[in-house]
Amino acid sequence: MSRTVTIEPVTRIEGHARITLQLGDQGEVQDARFHLTQFRGFEKFCEGRPYREMPALTARTCGICPVSHVLASNKACDHLLSVTIPPTAEKLRRIINLAQITQSHALSFFHLSSPDLLLGWDSDPATRNIFGVMRQDPALARDGIRLRQIGQTIIETLGGKKIHPTWVVPGGVAEALTPEKREAMLKMLPEGLEIAKRTYAFFKTLVPKFKDEASHFGTQDTLFLSLVSPEGNLEHYDGFLRVKDARGHLLEDMVPTWEYERLVGEAVEDFSYMKFPYYKPMGYPQGVYRVGPLARLNNANSCGTPYADVALAEFHMLQESGPIASSFHYHYARLVEIIYALEMMERLLKDPEILDTRVRARARSNRDEGIGVSEAPRGTLMHHYKIDDDGLVTWVNLIIATGHNNLAMNMAIREVADAYVDGNNLQEGMLNRVEAVIRCYDPCLSCASHAFGEMPLVIELKDSAGLVVDRLSRG
Amino acid sequence: MTDNPVSATPVSDKKITVATAWLDGCSGCHMSFLDMDERLVDLAQKLDIVYSPLVDTKVLPDQVDVGILEGSISNEADLHHAQEFRKHCKLLISLGDCAVTGNVPAMRNPFKLEAVLNRAFRETVDLQPQIPTVGLPALFRQVRPIHGCVEVDVFVPGCPPHADAIFYVLSELLEGRTPDPNKVTRFGA
Ligand code: SF4
């Protein structure tokens, strides 16, 4: 009797989703699918809006990484204006982006995933959450809260609001930095770096414990896509596209971001509101690739800040050679990036140019098509707009970080399900591992639901006629 | 035990149970909830989050003191969630502009649903253009705020409401008072 196991909602991820596992006669996994169940339709309803509204509007795709959308959107607008923004404005934009990477990675690691890592995948689901972590290891929970707070406070200091700030504008930023604000931010960074280093050291002690999970959590061959700096180093704001294969060969390098359509195609499957981007030259679905912290570290020659480069060298030792394959190590990569972000923010804030008051280029629209690409915490984010002569938007496409990982996430849940799920003896912990692999990717389904949607966990066993024969719910 | 210390404690010391869900929103309102930062640690002494995207419970308990909904009602699953929350929560809070007014999700209302879906899944793709439907909640033609479908007790506007506003609302409830969120937040805040 073939059966379907549904995990709904997938919890401790951002957004709404469902996982279905199709089981065969012997209880073996035959198919695994990750469904996004929310859809909003930004591509359509942005139509007719003045392009200057786009940053504030598209920020509402996501409350975790609104700054990423604000940046990609403003970069698309800079492109429409045909301006190069003042150097200080670029540095300030970089700082707010790094602050967001810090807070978003902290959220992913501490609030969402640390319950699995600390309390265990098979622990009681009633306490397997950040509040359970507060009881078990209050110091770690406080570190997580504080680190996220530091990121959020820097965003607020620069942008005026922690969530959905409007300070970044087409052509630059709305206001120059004051010395007082610079001091206030610089004061917080050493504490943040201490927390990040402490957490990184602690996580390294956990890695050997999770060897088994690491060898099954999304280890299949994929390509890696990310931005890199002109020197080929870690980059989150600008730069060029790089694609590496699973063996570490460069397939694409120094591709200008406005040529993204040559690299990335999008397909639709009938079971998800999330589209399936693929690497065009290889076709679908062979052109599966991963983005985000793991891809960025695999693609970068170096980080360019002292402590992060030490950590990057250690990251590469997780495997004998080649790009790090296991998606479990997204967690590792995230911690390295937090260290990098804190070091880099300090460097940028100490730059004498950072207080320069020329922070905005003013122009009308000078082009009818604009493309903005940046690295969101979860991966490469692409905003593409077309406008008419009045500056009203006629066409929009957004390719979201989480979307790029869609094919890879579907492959990963299949791999984990094959390794851990026994259809004849279902246990909650097995299914939590299937969810946990998704947490490695830290999907942002609000983002993904700009066009796609929702994640929940009720497991239903259905017979081939679709009748529910058994039901296991987490509660 | 004859002298049960639990029953001896005042009612206000009993933990209140809280359930939260995001419907069609951006999760920003939940992030603002987390922006209460270290106040969360103290709050956790006084209230229990029994159901939420932040915890692993997959089923809403039968009796919950406070339900908090972010986002608007855009599809069948959202409506189902809102109805379940109304049924099982003594007090229901609409958190954020999407829940209170429809906000950004409702911007698709002037367009035909088919046009919105076609743009996303046929006109901007390279392969297999089609409208996904398998195992997915059907979309409503019109996006509605929460109170467009079920009765709401407390409205907390803002996009998102500031963490201080959320803290104020919860603190008032913990004190047994009815909060007046208009004192601390507004639309678009
Ligand atoms: S009200 Fe604003 S912050 Fe809250 S879910 Fe809606 S768009 Fe996001």
XYZ file of C-alpha atoms and ligand atoms in Angstrom:
672
model
C 0.000 0.000 0.000
C 1.543 3.305 -0.953
C 1.094 6.127 1.526
C 1.737 9.829 1.830
C 3.255 11.381 4.930
C 2.524 15.067 5.284
C 4.572 17.279 7.579
C 2.536 20.398 8.182
C 3.258 23.023 9.237
C 7.019 22.840 8.970
C 7.970 24.811 12.089
C 10.934 26.909 13.181
C 11.399 28.132 9.670
C 10.300 31.448 8.346
C 7.030 31.154 6.472
C 4.477 28.548 5.498
C 5.341 25.149 4.086
C 4.392 21.532 3.943
C 6.464 18.465 3.208
C 4.975 15.344 1.684
C 6.723 12.005 1.582
C 5.362 9.348 -0.730
C 5.969 5.877 0.712
C 5.939 2.618 -1.232
C 4.673 -0.870 -0.292
C 7.655 -1.644 1.924
C 7.517 1.699 3.686
C 10.391 3.013 1.573
C 10.432 6.647 0.481
C 9.542 7.013 -3.189
C 9.200 10.733 -3.475
C 9.678 13.786 -1.260
C 8.320 17.233 -1.940
C 8.596 20.585 -0.329
C 5.512 22.738 -0.919
C 5.342 26.453 -0.448
C 1.720 27.211 0.323
C 1.573 31.020 0.380
C 1.273 33.259 -2.654
C 1.124 37.027 -2.849
C 1.738 38.173 -6.379
C 4.140 41.104 -6.095
C 4.990 40.642 -9.787
C 1.515 41.803 -10.670
C 0.396 44.271 -8.047
C 3.551 46.379 -8.298
C 2.380 47.186 -11.785
C 1.442 50.849 -12.162
C 3.289 51.972 -8.995
C 5.948 54.714 -9.230
C 9.354 53.021 -9.195
C 10.359 55.045 -6.117
C 7.777 53.124 -4.110
C 9.382 49.814 -4.975
C 11.929 49.675 -2.131
C 9.300 50.195 0.583
C 6.829 47.932 -1.181
C 9.102 45.007 -1.948
C 10.608 45.188 1.559
C 7.219 43.842 2.650
C 8.017 40.517 1.034
C 9.996 39.747 4.143
C 10.239 40.953 7.721
C 13.447 39.061 8.394
C 15.501 40.390 5.524
C 13.683 43.598 4.519
C 17.051 45.335 4.214
C 18.068 42.928 1.441
C 14.985 43.800 -0.549
C 15.482 47.480 0.134
C 19.034 47.178 -1.194
C 18.337 45.068 -4.275
C 15.376 47.293 -5.060
C 17.351 50.512 -4.652
C 20.143 49.083 -6.769
C 17.594 48.386 -9.495
C 16.426 52.000 -9.054
C 20.027 53.326 -9.222
C 20.222 51.445 -12.500
C 17.004 53.125 -13.686
C 18.471 56.527 -12.765
C 21.748 55.527 -14.446
C 23.780 56.870 -11.537
C 26.818 55.705 -9.628
C 26.066 56.376 -5.992
C 28.582 58.334 -3.844
C 31.270 56.099 -2.275
C 30.161 56.934 1.261
C 26.585 56.001 0.455
C 27.819 52.642 -0.796
C 29.764 52.065 2.421
C 26.747 52.976 4.527
C 24.576 50.606 2.521
C 27.166 47.900 3.090
C 27.010 48.441 6.847
C 23.233 48.139 7.050
C 23.442 44.985 4.909
C 26.047 43.413 7.200
C 23.985 44.348 10.265
C 21.114 42.474 8.743
C 23.241 39.451 7.952
C 24.260 39.432 11.611
C 20.720 39.570 12.970
C 19.225 37.176 10.442
C 21.963 34.558 10.877
C 21.630 34.927 14.656
C 17.899 34.283 14.354
C 18.486 31.213 12.193
C 21.168 29.743 14.423
C 19.945 30.575 17.920
C 16.189 31.017 17.712
C 15.343 28.461 15.063
C 18.023 25.756 14.865
C 19.807 25.690 18.228
C 16.915 23.758 19.832
C 17.750 20.805 17.535
C 21.481 21.119 18.071
C 21.307 21.600 21.822
C 18.286 19.591 22.913
C 18.422 17.001 20.129
C 16.260 16.134 17.156
C 14.464 13.467 19.178
C 13.841 15.638 22.252
C 10.351 16.540 23.453
C 8.739 18.741 20.786
C 6.895 20.666 23.512
C 10.129 22.234 24.765
C 12.268 21.951 21.635
C 12.295 25.699 20.996
C 14.099 28.884 21.991
C 12.213 28.994 25.307
C 13.465 25.468 26.025
C 16.978 26.655 25.193
C 16.490 29.547 27.655
C 15.927 26.976 30.378
C 18.631 24.513 29.326
C 21.389 26.985 28.484
C 20.351 30.512 29.459
C 23.762 31.948 28.575
C 23.540 30.690 25.000
C 19.980 31.953 24.632
C 20.988 35.365 25.956
C 23.943 35.446 23.563
C 21.573 34.782 20.685
C 19.127 37.433 21.777
C 21.907 39.966 22.277
C 23.626 39.241 18.964
C 20.380 39.613 17.065
C 19.694 42.798 19.031
C 23.074 44.267 18.052
C 22.313 43.684 14.373
C 18.811 45.094 14.708
C 20.024 48.116 16.684
C 22.575 49.008 14.009
C 19.808 48.778 11.408
C 17.664 51.067 13.568
C 20.515 53.513 14.197
C 21.123 53.913 10.486
C 17.674 53.320 9.082
C 15.386 54.703 11.800
C 13.486 51.422 12.228
C 14.479 47.842 12.982
C 12.036 46.373 10.490
C 11.222 48.032 7.166
C 13.586 51.031 7.431
C 13.262 53.556 4.608
C 16.609 55.315 4.810
C 18.142 53.706 1.725
C 16.832 55.581 -1.322
C 17.426 55.515 -5.080
C 20.787 57.222 -5.620
C 22.192 56.524 -2.158
C 20.903 57.031 1.365
C 18.634 59.740 2.756
C 20.877 61.037 5.531
C 24.583 61.125 6.276
C 25.994 59.433 9.336
C 26.634 61.544 12.444
C 29.705 61.066 14.674
C 27.416 60.226 17.627
C 25.760 57.417 15.744
C 29.080 56.123 14.542
C 30.353 55.975 18.134
C 27.191 54.260 19.349
C 27.564 51.539 16.728
C 31.288 51.088 17.220
C 30.663 50.572 20.926
C 28.429 47.559 20.328
C 30.669 45.695 17.904
C 33.325 44.266 20.269
C 30.637 42.601 22.387
C 29.054 41.184 19.248
C 32.367 39.804 18.063
C 32.990 38.182 21.447
C 29.613 36.458 21.272
C 30.216 35.373 17.686
C 33.646 33.927 18.466
C 32.338 32.173 21.568
C 29.461 30.644 19.615
C 31.728 29.598 16.789
C 34.124 27.882 19.221
C 31.176 26.123 20.852
C 29.719 25.008 17.529
C 33.052 23.516 16.477
C 32.809 21.201 19.482
C 29.365 20.080 18.293
C 30.392 19.295 14.715
C 31.926 15.860 15.457
C 28.713 14.904 17.295
C 26.649 15.447 14.189
C 28.785 13.478 11.749
C 25.891 11.233 10.859
C 23.483 14.074 10.148
C 26.184 15.964 8.279
C 26.654 13.012 5.952
C 22.942 12.851 5.036
C 21.719 16.431 5.230
C 21.713 17.522 1.608
C 25.116 16.302 0.423
C 24.350 15.702 -3.231
C 26.294 17.329 -6.015
C 25.041 20.778 -6.913
C 26.532 23.919 -8.320
C 27.115 26.976 -6.127
C 26.089 30.496 -7.133
C 26.947 33.757 -5.416
C 28.330 37.211 -5.842
C 32.060 37.685 -5.396
C 34.078 40.894 -5.227
C 36.225 41.906 -8.228
C 39.073 40.109 -6.419
C 36.994 36.956 -6.059
C 36.450 37.458 -2.329
C 33.393 37.256 -0.093
C 30.849 39.866 -1.164
C 27.340 40.725 0.004
C 26.446 44.010 -1.604
C 27.775 44.234 -5.147
C 30.326 42.537 -7.359
C 29.953 39.826 -9.973
C 28.278 36.451 -10.290
C 30.345 33.300 -9.895
C 29.208 29.689 -10.430
C 31.296 26.755 -9.216
C 30.552 23.083 -9.731
C 30.605 20.380 -7.067
C 34.277 19.634 -7.777
C 35.261 23.265 -7.450
C 35.656 24.133 -11.145
C 34.607 27.617 -12.151
C 31.772 27.513 -14.685
C 31.152 31.241 -14.659
C 33.139 34.076 -13.219
C 32.966 37.850 -13.132
C 29.566 37.859 -14.822
C 28.005 41.341 -14.526
C 24.777 41.081 -12.530
C 22.643 42.545 -15.309
C 23.427 39.440 -17.322
C 21.802 37.194 -14.712
C 19.193 35.960 -17.192
C 21.883 34.173 -19.144
C 22.658 32.071 -16.057
C 19.328 31.682 -14.306
C 16.100 30.265 -15.715
C 12.890 29.641 -13.775
C 10.605 26.618 -14.019
C 7.244 25.927 -12.364
C 6.104 22.675 -10.742
C 2.452 22.008 -10.016
C 3.017 21.329 -6.288
C 4.517 24.585 -5.055
C 3.896 28.304 -5.228
C 7.695 28.616 -5.192
C 9.306 28.614 -8.611
C 12.334 26.454 -9.430
C 15.322 28.449 -10.674
C 18.048 26.449 -12.471
C 21.385 27.125 -14.124
C 20.303 27.676 -17.713
C 23.347 26.308 -19.555
C 22.756 22.886 -17.923
C 18.991 22.837 -18.219
C 16.318 21.666 -15.808
C 16.655 19.993 -13.378
C 20.334 19.158 -13.969
C 21.243 22.778 -13.388
C 20.510 22.547 -9.656
C 22.537 24.953 -7.569
C 22.740 26.261 -4.023
C 23.052 29.839 -2.805
C 23.539 31.401 0.623
C 26.281 31.211 3.255
C 27.524 27.772 2.149
C 27.735 28.807 -1.499
C 29.322 32.154 -0.666
C 32.085 30.568 1.401
C 32.615 27.836 -1.190
C 32.935 30.455 -3.912
C 35.070 33.050 -2.106
C 38.856 33.034 -2.343
C 38.991 34.713 1.033
C 36.862 36.755 3.429
C 39.285 39.625 3.766
C 38.980 40.122 7.531
C 41.403 38.496 9.970
C 39.321 36.293 12.237
C 36.853 35.280 9.521
C 39.730 34.154 7.332
C 41.004 31.887 10.093
C 37.495 30.461 10.390
C 37.221 30.104 6.603
C 40.397 28.013 6.567
C 38.882 25.790 9.262
C 35.645 25.573 7.293
C 37.555 24.171 4.314
C 39.019 21.485 6.552
C 35.546 20.030 7.153
C 36.136 18.018 3.989
C 39.252 16.623 2.364
C 38.982 18.686 -0.779
C 36.602 20.629 -2.981
C 33.608 22.761 -2.051
C 31.923 21.737 1.209
C 29.028 19.530 0.119
C 26.866 18.991 3.198
C 24.041 21.434 3.727
C 24.401 20.772 7.444
C 27.402 23.082 7.225
C 25.200 26.015 6.318
C 25.155 26.482 10.109
C 28.947 26.596 10.174
C 29.088 28.999 7.252
C 26.525 31.261 8.911
C 28.690 31.600 12.023
C 31.743 32.421 9.902
C 29.733 35.087 8.124
C 28.578 36.638 11.406
C 32.214 37.022 12.417
C 33.013 38.528 9.028
C 30.072 40.924 9.183
C 31.066 42.257 12.607
C 34.713 42.681 11.607
C 33.781 44.355 8.349
C 31.281 46.750 9.954
C 33.991 47.905 12.309
C 36.378 48.483 9.425
C 33.802 50.455 7.451
C 32.750 52.551 10.444
C 36.360 53.460 11.158
C 36.863 54.610 7.576
C 37.408 58.412 7.719
C 35.201 58.813 4.646
C 32.181 57.328 6.410
C 31.054 60.720 7.804
C 31.132 62.425 4.398
C 27.880 64.251 3.824
C 27.644 63.572 0.081
C 25.474 60.495 0.229
C 22.926 60.829 -2.517
C 22.990 61.210 -6.297
C 19.876 62.855 -7.665
C 18.468 62.096 -11.089
C 15.273 61.255 -12.914
C 14.840 57.895 -14.525
C 17.155 57.592 -17.499
C 16.503 54.017 -18.559
C 13.435 51.854 -18.852
C 14.868 48.713 -17.338
C 16.735 48.247 -14.070
C 18.347 45.238 -12.424
C 19.558 45.129 -8.828
C 21.357 42.159 -7.301
C 22.703 41.746 -3.779
C 23.394 38.948 -1.338
C 20.598 38.494 1.165
C 21.364 36.429 4.276
C 19.950 33.388 2.465
C 21.567 33.989 -0.895
C 21.564 35.963 -4.090
C 18.580 38.260 -4.478
C 17.557 39.680 -7.845
C 15.139 42.516 -8.533
C 14.309 43.310 -12.141
C 11.960 46.175 -13.133
C 10.706 47.773 -16.318
C 9.131 51.232 -16.254
C 7.359 53.545 -18.693
C 8.199 57.181 -19.533
C 6.312 58.411 -16.469
C 8.364 56.218 -14.184
C 5.491 53.818 -13.543
C 6.344 50.158 -13.199
C 5.141 47.990 -16.070
C 6.857 44.685 -15.284
C 8.555 43.131 -12.252
C 10.386 39.924 -11.584
C 11.931 38.992 -8.260
C 14.195 35.977 -7.870
C 14.500 35.337 -4.182
C 17.368 33.715 -2.307
C 15.205 30.885 -0.983
C 13.864 30.242 -4.477
C 17.318 29.448 -5.840
C 17.591 26.697 -3.233
C 14.209 25.168 -4.071
C 15.508 22.295 -6.225
C 18.316 21.603 -3.764
C 15.916 21.593 -0.793
C 13.668 19.104 -2.570
C 16.675 16.857 -3.201
C 17.820 17.255 0.392
C 14.555 16.214 2.025
C 14.568 13.137 -0.198
C 18.076 12.292 0.963
C 17.240 12.759 4.646
C 13.988 10.846 4.291
C 15.847 7.949 2.652
C 18.347 7.918 5.495
C 16.046 8.341 8.490
C 12.400 7.714 7.706
C 11.122 4.191 8.197
C 7.563 4.159 6.879
C 6.723 1.072 8.935
C 7.672 2.667 12.201
C 7.187 6.411 12.027
C 8.716 8.457 14.836
C 8.381 12.162 15.392
C 12.180 12.560 15.552
C 12.540 11.126 12.022
C 10.252 13.757 10.669
C 11.920 16.495 12.697
C 15.139 15.603 10.878
C 13.372 16.097 7.577
C 12.348 19.525 8.819
C 15.805 20.157 10.245
C 17.455 19.791 6.858
C 15.130 22.488 5.630
C 16.207 24.643 8.600
C 19.820 24.316 7.410
C 18.855 26.298 4.335
C 17.075 28.790 6.612
C 14.404 29.285 3.982
C 12.560 32.514 3.994
C 9.176 31.573 2.713
C 7.680 34.985 3.100
C 10.196 36.030 0.526
C 9.553 32.997 -1.519
C 5.828 33.630 -1.410
C 6.150 36.960 -3.130
C 5.092 34.564 -5.773
C 4.939 31.432 -3.781
C 4.086 30.250 0.226
C 3.125 28.196 3.600
C 4.873 25.560 5.922
C 3.186 23.377 8.867
C 3.407 19.128 11.148
C 0.646 16.750 10.858
C 1.649 13.447 9.423
C -1.066 11.585 7.689
C -0.732 8.157 6.257
C -3.027 7.795 3.308
C -3.664 4.669 1.297
C -3.465 4.750 -2.457
C -7.104 5.809 -2.628
C -6.235 8.881 -0.592
C -7.944 7.719 2.611
C -6.235 8.624 5.837
C -5.155 5.397 7.537
C -3.024 6.845 10.304
C -2.263 10.259 11.687
C 0.598 11.511 13.797
C 0.575 15.088 14.913
C 3.109 17.079 16.764
C 1.510 18.672 19.755
C -1.047 17.367 49.310
C -3.480 19.424 51.354
C -1.599 22.688 51.130
C -1.033 22.984 47.430
C 1.189 26.020 46.851
C -0.027 26.362 43.271
C -3.625 26.926 44.268
C -2.437 29.356 46.917
C -0.762 31.634 44.383
C -2.775 34.609 43.172
C -4.533 34.205 39.845
C -2.301 36.808 38.227
C 0.731 34.598 38.862
C -0.672 31.837 36.718
C 1.014 31.684 33.319
C -1.199 32.772 30.512
C -1.112 30.722 27.344
C -0.397 32.433 24.035
C -0.725 31.143 20.491
C 0.616 33.000 17.463
C 0.396 32.420 13.728
C 1.371 34.208 10.574
C -1.211 34.180 7.849
C -0.505 36.236 4.727
C 2.177 38.548 6.099
C 5.896 39.021 5.820
C 6.754 37.713 9.320
C 7.894 41.234 10.215
C 5.312 41.432 12.996
C 6.690 38.234 14.527
C 10.191 39.654 14.179
C 9.046 42.755 16.033
C 7.759 40.395 18.745
C 11.290 38.955 18.944
C 12.648 42.494 19.094
C 11.407 42.561 22.675
C 14.854 40.963 23.141
C 15.777 40.276 26.770
C 12.264 41.180 27.874
C 11.333 37.855 26.249
C 13.242 36.010 28.937
C 11.156 37.695 31.648
C 7.942 37.287 29.686
C 8.655 33.576 29.363
C 8.270 33.388 33.158
C 4.748 34.705 32.913
C 3.402 33.316 29.690
C 3.686 30.122 27.722
C 3.876 30.158 23.948
C 1.873 27.018 23.302
C 1.566 27.275 19.528
C 3.580 29.393 17.110
C 5.876 29.152 14.101
C 8.656 29.582 16.678
C 7.779 26.350 18.512
C 7.188 22.805 17.278
C 3.601 22.175 18.352
C 1.684 21.391 15.180
C -1.815 21.489 16.623
C -3.539 24.412 18.316
C -4.505 23.439 21.896
C -8.226 23.443 22.739
C -8.079 26.318 25.206
C -5.729 29.231 24.734
C -5.881 32.551 26.599
C -4.508 34.859 23.914
C -4.293 34.342 20.165
C -2.148 36.661 18.051
C -2.531 36.716 14.278
C -0.170 38.407 11.843
C -1.066 38.844 8.187
C -4.263 38.945 6.211
C -6.563 36.251 4.920
C -5.627 35.380 1.353
C -6.284 31.671 0.995
C -8.269 28.770 2.432
C -5.537 27.860 4.886
C -5.461 31.421 6.274
C -9.228 31.364 6.782
C -9.062 27.984 8.473
C -6.327 29.249 10.811
C -8.294 32.377 11.700
C -11.430 30.361 12.442
C -9.501 27.894 14.587
C -7.900 30.742 16.511
C -11.284 32.367 17.084
C -12.731 29.088 18.299
C -9.948 28.205 20.713
C -8.619 31.554 21.948
C -10.399 33.588 24.594
C -8.980 36.825 23.240
C -7.929 37.421 19.655
C -5.397 40.085 18.646
C -4.891 41.375 15.098
C -1.183 42.237 14.985
C 0.064 44.630 12.328
C -1.388 46.449 9.364
C -1.783 43.335 7.192
C -4.013 41.775 9.842
C -5.800 45.040 10.596
C -6.332 46.452 7.090
C -5.116 43.952 4.494
C -2.143 46.252 3.772
C 0.332 44.960 1.179
C -1.236 41.530 0.493
C -4.528 43.291 -0.340
C -2.787 45.264 -3.069
C -3.624 42.414 -5.417
C -7.358 42.994 -4.892
C -7.788 45.410 -7.830
C -6.416 42.757 -10.209
C -8.074 39.613 -11.410
C -6.655 36.607 -9.575
C -5.943 34.904 -12.915
C -3.868 37.881 -14.049
C -1.859 37.828 -10.823
C -1.197 34.092 -11.121
C -0.414 34.273 -14.814
C 2.139 36.991 -14.285
C 3.956 34.949 -11.658
C 3.753 31.476 -13.141
C 3.383 31.903 -16.893
C 4.710 35.265 -17.998
C 7.926 35.489 -15.979
C 9.162 31.891 -16.326
C 11.284 29.962 -18.803
C 10.000 26.404 -18.427
C 6.787 24.540 -17.616
C 4.491 27.554 -17.331
C 1.472 26.431 -15.287
C -0.536 27.451 -12.228
C 0.475 25.310 -9.239
C -2.474 23.672 -7.455
C -1.398 20.268 -6.154
C -1.607 20.113 -2.371
C -1.827 23.908 -2.148
C -4.536 26.021 -0.496
C -6.764 27.749 -3.029
C -6.389 31.519 -3.189
C -9.324 33.830 -2.564
C -10.122 36.449 -5.175
C -10.110 39.129 -2.474
C -7.647 39.428 0.384
C -9.343 40.432 3.649
C -8.191 41.674 7.048
C -8.754 39.239 9.931
C -11.932 40.937 11.129
C -13.312 40.581 7.609
C -13.729 36.905 8.468
C -13.786 36.457 12.249
C -14.360 38.738 15.209
C -11.260 40.414 16.622
C -10.908 41.777 20.180
C -7.777 43.941 20.023
C -6.283 45.730 16.995
C -2.582 46.585 17.031
C -1.723 48.562 13.872
C 1.802 49.263 12.564
C 3.984 47.823 9.848
C 5.198 46.304 12.017
C 4.024 47.549 15.434
C 7.096 48.483 17.484
C 8.354 45.901 19.970
C 7.507 48.369 22.762
C 3.889 48.431 21.583
C 3.709 44.644 21.596
C 5.287 44.581 25.044
C 2.751 47.115 26.273
C -0.164 45.034 24.989
C 1.107 41.832 26.576
C 1.962 43.565 29.861
C -1.516 45.053 30.121
C -3.057 41.657 29.480
C -0.826 40.091 32.105
C -2.053 42.740 34.550
C -5.609 41.844 33.686
C -6.297 45.154 31.925
C -7.595 45.780 28.432
C -4.836 47.415 26.397
C -5.450 50.492 24.274
C -2.876 50.080 21.479
C -3.785 53.408 19.866
C -1.813 55.055 22.644
C 1.407 53.422 21.487
C 1.153 52.682 17.771
C -0.584 53.747 14.569
C -1.063 52.644 10.965
C 2.180 52.548 9.038
C 4.223 53.010 12.221
S 2.070 44.550 8.863
Fe 4.012 45.020 7.843
S 5.513 43.960 9.112
Fe 3.529 43.046 9.643
S 3.287 41.296 8.269
Fe 2.363 43.038 7.230
S 3.964 43.872 5.899
Fe 4.955 42.575 7.422
